[in-house]
Tab-separated table of N, CA and C in Angstrom:
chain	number	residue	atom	x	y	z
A	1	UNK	N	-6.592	-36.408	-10.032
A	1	UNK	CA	-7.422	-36.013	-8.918
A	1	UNK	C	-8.897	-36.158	-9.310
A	2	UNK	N	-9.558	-36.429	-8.457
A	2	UNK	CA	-10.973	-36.597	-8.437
A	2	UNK	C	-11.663	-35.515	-9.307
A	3	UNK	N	-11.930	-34.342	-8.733
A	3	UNK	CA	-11.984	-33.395	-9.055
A	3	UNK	C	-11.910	-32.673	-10.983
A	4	UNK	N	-10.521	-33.023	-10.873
A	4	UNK	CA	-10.058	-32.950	-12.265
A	4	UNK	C	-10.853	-33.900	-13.361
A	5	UNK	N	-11.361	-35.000	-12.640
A	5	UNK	CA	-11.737	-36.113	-13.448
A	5	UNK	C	-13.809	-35.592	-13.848
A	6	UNK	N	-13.956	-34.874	-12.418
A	6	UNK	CA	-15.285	-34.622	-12.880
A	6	UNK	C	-15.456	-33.389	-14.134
A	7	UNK	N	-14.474	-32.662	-13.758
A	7	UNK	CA	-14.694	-31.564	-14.522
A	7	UNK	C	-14.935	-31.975	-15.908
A	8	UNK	N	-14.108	-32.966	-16.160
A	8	UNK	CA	-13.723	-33.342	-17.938
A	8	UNK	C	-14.851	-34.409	-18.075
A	9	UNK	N	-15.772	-35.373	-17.146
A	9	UNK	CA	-16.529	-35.512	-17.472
A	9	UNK	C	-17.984	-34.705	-17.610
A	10	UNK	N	-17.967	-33.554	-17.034
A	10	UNK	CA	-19.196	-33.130	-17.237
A	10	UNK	C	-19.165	-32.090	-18.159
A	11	UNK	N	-17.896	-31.659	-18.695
A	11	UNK	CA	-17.461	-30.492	-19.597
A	11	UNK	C	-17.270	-29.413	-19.267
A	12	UNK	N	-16.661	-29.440	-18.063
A	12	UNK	CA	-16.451	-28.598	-16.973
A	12	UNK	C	-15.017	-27.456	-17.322
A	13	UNK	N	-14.976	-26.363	-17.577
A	13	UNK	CA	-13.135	-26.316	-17.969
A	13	UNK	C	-12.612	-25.223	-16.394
A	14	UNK	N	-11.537	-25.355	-16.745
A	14	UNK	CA	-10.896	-24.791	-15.440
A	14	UNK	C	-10.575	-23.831	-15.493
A	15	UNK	N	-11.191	-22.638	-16.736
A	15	UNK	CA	-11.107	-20.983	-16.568
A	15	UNK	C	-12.761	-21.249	-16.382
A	16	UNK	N	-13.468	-22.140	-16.394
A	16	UNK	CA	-15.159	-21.425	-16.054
A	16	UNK	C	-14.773	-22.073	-14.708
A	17	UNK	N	-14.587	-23.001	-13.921
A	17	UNK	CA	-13.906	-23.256	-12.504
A	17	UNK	C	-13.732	-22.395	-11.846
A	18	UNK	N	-12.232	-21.803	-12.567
A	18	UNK	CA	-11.983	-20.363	-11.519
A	18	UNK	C	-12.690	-19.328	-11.640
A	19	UNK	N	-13.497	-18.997	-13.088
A	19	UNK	CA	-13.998	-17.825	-12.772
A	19	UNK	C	-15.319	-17.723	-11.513
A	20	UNK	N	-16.057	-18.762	-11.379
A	20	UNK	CA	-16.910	-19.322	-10.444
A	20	UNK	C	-16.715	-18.978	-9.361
A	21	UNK	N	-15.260	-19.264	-8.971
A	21	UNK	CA	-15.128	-19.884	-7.531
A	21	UNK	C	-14.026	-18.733	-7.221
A	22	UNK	N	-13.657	-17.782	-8.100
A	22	UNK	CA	-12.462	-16.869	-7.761
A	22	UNK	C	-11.318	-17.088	-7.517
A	23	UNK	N	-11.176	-18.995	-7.177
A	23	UNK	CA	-9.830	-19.025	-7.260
A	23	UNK	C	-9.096	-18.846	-8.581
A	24	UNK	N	-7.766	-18.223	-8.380
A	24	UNK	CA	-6.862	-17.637	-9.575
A	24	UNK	C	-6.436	-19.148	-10.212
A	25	UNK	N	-6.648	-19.057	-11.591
A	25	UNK	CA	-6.176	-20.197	-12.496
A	25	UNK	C	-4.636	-20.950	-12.590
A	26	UNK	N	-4.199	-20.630	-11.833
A	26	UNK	CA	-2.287	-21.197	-11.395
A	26	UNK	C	-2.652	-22.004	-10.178
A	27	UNK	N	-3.696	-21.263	-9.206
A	27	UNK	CA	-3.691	-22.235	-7.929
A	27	UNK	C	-4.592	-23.420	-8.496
A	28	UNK	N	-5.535	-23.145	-9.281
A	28	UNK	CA	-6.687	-24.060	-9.214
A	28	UNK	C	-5.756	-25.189	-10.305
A	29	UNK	N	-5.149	-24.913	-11.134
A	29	UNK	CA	-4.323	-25.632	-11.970
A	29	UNK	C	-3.300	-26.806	-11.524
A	30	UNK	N	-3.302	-25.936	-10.674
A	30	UNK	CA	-1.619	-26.655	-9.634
A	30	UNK	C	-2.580	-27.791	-8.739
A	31	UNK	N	-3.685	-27.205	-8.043
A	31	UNK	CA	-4.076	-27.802	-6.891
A	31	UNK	C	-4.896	-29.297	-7.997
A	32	UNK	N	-5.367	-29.235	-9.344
A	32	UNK	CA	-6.117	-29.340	-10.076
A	32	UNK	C	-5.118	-30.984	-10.435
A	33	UNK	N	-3.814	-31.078	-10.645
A	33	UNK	CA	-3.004	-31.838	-11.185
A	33	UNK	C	-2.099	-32.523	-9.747
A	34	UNK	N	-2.720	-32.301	-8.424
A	34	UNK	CA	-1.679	-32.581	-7.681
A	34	UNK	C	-0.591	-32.033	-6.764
A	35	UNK	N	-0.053	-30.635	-7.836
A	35	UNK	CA	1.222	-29.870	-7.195
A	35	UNK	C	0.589	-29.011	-5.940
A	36	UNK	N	-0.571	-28.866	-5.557
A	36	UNK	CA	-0.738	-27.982	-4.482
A	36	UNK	C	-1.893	-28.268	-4.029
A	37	UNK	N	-1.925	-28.350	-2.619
A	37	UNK	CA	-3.356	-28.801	-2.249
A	37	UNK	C	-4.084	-27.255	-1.646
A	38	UNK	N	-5.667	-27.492	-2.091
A	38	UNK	CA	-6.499	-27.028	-1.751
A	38	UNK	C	-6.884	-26.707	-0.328
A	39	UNK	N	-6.971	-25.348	0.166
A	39	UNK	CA	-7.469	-24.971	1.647
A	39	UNK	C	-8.706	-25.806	1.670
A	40	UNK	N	-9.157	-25.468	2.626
A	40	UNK	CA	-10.579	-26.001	3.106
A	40	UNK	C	-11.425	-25.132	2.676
A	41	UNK	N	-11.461	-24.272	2.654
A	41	UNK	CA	-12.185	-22.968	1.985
A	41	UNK	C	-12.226	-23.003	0.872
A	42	UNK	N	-11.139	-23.368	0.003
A	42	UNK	CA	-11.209	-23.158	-1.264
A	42	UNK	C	-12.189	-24.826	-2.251
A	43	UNK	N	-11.717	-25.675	-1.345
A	43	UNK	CA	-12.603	-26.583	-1.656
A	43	UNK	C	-14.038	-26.854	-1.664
A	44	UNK	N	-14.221	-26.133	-0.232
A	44	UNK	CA	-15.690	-26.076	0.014
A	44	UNK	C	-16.259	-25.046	-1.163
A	45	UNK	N	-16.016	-24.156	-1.605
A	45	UNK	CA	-16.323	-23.458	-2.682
A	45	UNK	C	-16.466	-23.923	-3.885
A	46	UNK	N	-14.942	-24.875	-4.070
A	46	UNK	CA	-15.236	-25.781	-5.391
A	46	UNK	C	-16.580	-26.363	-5.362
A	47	UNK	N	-16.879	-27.628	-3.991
A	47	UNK	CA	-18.050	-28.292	-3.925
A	47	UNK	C	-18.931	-27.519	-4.249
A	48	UNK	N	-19.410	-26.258	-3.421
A	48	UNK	CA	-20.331	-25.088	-3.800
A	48	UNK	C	-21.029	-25.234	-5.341
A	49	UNK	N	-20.010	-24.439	-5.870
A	49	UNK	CA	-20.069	-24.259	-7.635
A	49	UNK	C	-20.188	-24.909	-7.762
A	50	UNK	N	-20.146	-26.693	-7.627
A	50	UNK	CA	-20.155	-27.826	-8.946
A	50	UNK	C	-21.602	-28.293	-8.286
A	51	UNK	N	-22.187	-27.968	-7.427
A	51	UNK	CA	-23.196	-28.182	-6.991
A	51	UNK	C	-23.267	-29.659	-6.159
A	52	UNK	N	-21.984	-30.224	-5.481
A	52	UNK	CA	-21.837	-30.922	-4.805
A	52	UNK	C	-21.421	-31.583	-3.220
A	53	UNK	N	-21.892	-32.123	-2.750
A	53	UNK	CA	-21.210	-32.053	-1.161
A	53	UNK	C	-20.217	-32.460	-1.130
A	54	UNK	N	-19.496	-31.694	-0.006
A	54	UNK	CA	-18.086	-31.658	0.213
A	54	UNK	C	-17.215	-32.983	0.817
A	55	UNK	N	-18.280	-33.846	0.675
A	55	UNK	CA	-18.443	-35.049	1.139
A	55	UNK	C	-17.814	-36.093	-0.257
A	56	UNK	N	-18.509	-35.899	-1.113
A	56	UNK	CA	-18.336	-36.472	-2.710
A	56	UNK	C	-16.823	-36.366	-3.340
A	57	UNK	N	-15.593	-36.175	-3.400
A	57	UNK	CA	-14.662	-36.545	-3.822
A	57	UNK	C	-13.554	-36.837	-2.514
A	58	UNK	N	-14.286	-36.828	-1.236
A	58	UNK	CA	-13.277	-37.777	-0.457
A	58	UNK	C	-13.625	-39.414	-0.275
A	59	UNK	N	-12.593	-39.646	0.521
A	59	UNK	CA	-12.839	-41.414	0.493
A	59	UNK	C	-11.916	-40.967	2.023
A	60	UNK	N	-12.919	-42.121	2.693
A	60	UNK	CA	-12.321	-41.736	4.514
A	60	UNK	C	-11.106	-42.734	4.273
A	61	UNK	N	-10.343	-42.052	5.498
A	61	UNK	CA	-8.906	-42.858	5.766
A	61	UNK	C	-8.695	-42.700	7.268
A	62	UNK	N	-8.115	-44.027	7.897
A	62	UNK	CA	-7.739	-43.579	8.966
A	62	UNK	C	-6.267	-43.346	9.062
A	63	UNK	N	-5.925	-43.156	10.490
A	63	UNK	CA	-4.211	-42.495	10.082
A	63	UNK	C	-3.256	-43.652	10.518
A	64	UNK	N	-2.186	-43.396	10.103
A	64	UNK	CA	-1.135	-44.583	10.143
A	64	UNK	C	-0.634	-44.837	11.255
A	65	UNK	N	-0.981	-46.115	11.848
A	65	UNK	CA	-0.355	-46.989	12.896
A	65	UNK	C	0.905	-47.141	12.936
A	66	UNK	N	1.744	-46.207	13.981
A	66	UNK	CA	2.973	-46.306	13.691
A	66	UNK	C	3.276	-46.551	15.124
A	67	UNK	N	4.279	-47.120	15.357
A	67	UNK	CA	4.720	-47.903	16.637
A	67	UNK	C	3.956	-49.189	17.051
A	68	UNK	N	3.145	-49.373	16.415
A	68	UNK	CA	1.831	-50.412	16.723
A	68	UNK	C	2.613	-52.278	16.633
C-alpha cells in the first residue's frame, strides 16, 4: 500500500502512526498491509498527521463498464 510505502520511506513507524492518529495498532496494521480498509475518517486523519492531502496516495479510477 501506498501509505505503508511512505511511512518506511520517511522513517515513519506504525506505533508513532497510531499513536498520532489514535487509530489502535491492529487496525492501522491490518488496514496498513491490505487486510482491512480504512474509513474515510480514519484516512483523512492519516493524511492529517503525515502532513499530506488526502488527495496524495490516491490514483483516480473510473468504475467498471459492465454490460457495455
Amino acid at each position: 500500500m501506498k501509505i505503508k510505502k511512505y511511512l518506511d520511506k520517511n522513517g515513519i513507524s506504525q506505533a508513532h502512526l497510531s499513536r498520532e492518529t489514535g487509530i489502535d495498532t491492529v487496525k492501522l496494521n491490518l488496514g496498513l498491509n491490505g487486510n482491512r480498509r480504512f474509513t474515510f475518517d480514519e484516512y483523512c486523519i492519516i493524511c492529517g498527521v503525515l502532513g499530506v492531502n488526502t488527495d496524495f496516495f490516491l490514483k483516480p479510477r473510473l468504475p467498471d463498464k459492465k454490460g457495455a
